[in-house]
mmCIF file of C-alpha atoms in Angstrom:
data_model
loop_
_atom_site.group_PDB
_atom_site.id
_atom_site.type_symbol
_atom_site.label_atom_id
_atom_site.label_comp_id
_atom_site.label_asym_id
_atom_site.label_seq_id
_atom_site.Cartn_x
_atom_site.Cartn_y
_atom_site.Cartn_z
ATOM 1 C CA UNK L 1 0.000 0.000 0.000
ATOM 2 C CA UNK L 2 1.406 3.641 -0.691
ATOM 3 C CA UNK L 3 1.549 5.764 1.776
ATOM 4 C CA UNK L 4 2.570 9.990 1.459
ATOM 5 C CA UNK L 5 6.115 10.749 2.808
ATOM 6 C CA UNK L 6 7.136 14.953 3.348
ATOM 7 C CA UNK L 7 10.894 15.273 1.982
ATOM 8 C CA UNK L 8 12.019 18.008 5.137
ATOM 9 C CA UNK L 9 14.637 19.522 2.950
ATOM 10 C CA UNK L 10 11.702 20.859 -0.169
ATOM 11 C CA UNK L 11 9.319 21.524 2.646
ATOM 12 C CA UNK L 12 9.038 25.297 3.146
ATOM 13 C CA UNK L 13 7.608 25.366 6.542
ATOM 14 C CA UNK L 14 4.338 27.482 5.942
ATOM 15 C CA UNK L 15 2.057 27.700 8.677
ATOM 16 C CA UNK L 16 -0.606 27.977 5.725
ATOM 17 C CA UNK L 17 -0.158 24.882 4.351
ATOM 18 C CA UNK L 18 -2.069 23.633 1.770
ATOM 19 C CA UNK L 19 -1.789 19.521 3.008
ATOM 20 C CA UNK L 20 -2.924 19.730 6.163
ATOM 21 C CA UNK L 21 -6.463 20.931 5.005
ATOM 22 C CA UNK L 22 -6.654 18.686 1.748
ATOM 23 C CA UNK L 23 -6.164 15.265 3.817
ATOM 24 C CA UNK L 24 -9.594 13.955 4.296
ATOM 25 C CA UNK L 25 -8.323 11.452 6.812
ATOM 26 C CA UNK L 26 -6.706 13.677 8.864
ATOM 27 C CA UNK L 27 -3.776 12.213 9.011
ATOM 28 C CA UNK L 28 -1.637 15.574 8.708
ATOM 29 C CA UNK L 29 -0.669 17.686 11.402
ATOM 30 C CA UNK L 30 1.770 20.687 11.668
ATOM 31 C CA UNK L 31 2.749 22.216 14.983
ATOM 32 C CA UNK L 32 2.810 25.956 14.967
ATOM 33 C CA UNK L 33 4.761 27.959 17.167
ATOM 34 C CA UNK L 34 5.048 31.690 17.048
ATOM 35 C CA UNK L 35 3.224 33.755 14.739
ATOM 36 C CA UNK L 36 4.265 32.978 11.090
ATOM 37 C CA UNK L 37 6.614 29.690 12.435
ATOM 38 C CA UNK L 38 5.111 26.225 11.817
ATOM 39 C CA UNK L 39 7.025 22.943 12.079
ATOM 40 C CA UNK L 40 7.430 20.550 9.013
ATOM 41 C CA UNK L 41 3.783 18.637 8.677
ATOM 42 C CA UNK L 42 3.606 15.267 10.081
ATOM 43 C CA UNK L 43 1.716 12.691 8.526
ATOM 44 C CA UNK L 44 0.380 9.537 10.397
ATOM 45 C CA UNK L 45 0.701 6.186 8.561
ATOM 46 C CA UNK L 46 -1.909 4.079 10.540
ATOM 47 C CA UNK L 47 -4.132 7.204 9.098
ATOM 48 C CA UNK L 48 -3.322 8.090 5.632
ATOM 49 C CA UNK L 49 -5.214 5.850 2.843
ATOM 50 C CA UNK L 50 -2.399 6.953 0.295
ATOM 51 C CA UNK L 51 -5.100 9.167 -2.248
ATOM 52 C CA UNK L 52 -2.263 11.725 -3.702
ATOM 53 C CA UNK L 53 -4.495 14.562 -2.756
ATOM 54 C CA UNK L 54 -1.744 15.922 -0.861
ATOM 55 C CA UNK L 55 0.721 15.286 -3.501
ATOM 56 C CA UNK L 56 -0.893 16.965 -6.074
ATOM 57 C CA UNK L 57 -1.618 20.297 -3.434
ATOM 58 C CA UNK L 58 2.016 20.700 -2.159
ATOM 59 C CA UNK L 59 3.160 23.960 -3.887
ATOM 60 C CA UNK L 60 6.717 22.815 -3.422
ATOM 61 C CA UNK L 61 6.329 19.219 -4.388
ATOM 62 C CA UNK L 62 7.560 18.082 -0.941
ATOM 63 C CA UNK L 63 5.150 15.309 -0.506
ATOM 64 C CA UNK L 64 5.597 11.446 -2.632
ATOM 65 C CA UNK L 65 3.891 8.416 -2.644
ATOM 66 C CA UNK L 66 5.968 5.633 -1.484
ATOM 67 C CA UNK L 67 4.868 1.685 -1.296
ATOM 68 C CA UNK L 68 4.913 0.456 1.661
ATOM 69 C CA UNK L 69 5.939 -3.249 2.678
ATOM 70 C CA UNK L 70 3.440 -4.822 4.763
ATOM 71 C CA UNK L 71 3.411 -5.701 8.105
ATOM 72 C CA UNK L 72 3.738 -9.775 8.982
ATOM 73 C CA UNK L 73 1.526 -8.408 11.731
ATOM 74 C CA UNK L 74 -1.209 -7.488 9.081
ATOM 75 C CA UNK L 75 -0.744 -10.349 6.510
ATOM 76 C CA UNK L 76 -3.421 -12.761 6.341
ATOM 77 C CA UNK L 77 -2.871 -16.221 7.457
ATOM 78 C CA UNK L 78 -3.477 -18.668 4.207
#
C-alpha cells in the first residue's frame, strides 16, 4: 500500500499549508509555534489511505507516494 512521505529539505515550513487541510483522513498535522513559524507537517501512517491529494496540493512538491511493505503483523494467514 502507498503511503505519502514529506521530503524536510523541499518543505518550506508554511504555517498555511495547503496539506494539512486537503487530507480527508486527517492524518496531517503541523505544529505551529510563534506567529508565522510552523514545524514541518507530520503525517500519520496508521491514518493516511495513500489518495495523492496531498501530492498533487504541495506547492513545493515536498510530498511522494511511497509503497509500503506490509506488516507480517497485518498479513493474512493462508
Amino acid at each position: 500500500m502507498k503511503k505519502a512521505v514529506i521530503n524536510k529539505n523541499k518543505c518550506d515550513h508554511s504555517p498555511f499549508c495547503p496539506v494539512k487541510r486537503v487530507c480527508l483522513a486527517g492524518a496531517v498535522t503541523q505544529k505551529t509555534s510563534l506567529f508565522l513559524r510552523a514545524e514541518v507537517p507530520v503525517i500519520d501512517e496508521s491514518k493516511c489511505t495513500g489518495c495523492g491529494q496531498c501530492a498533487k496540493v504541495c506547492p513545493h512538491r515536498a510530498i511522494t507516494l511511497k509503497e509500503m511493505p506490509v506488516s507480517t503483523r497485518t498479513k493474512k494467514r493462508a
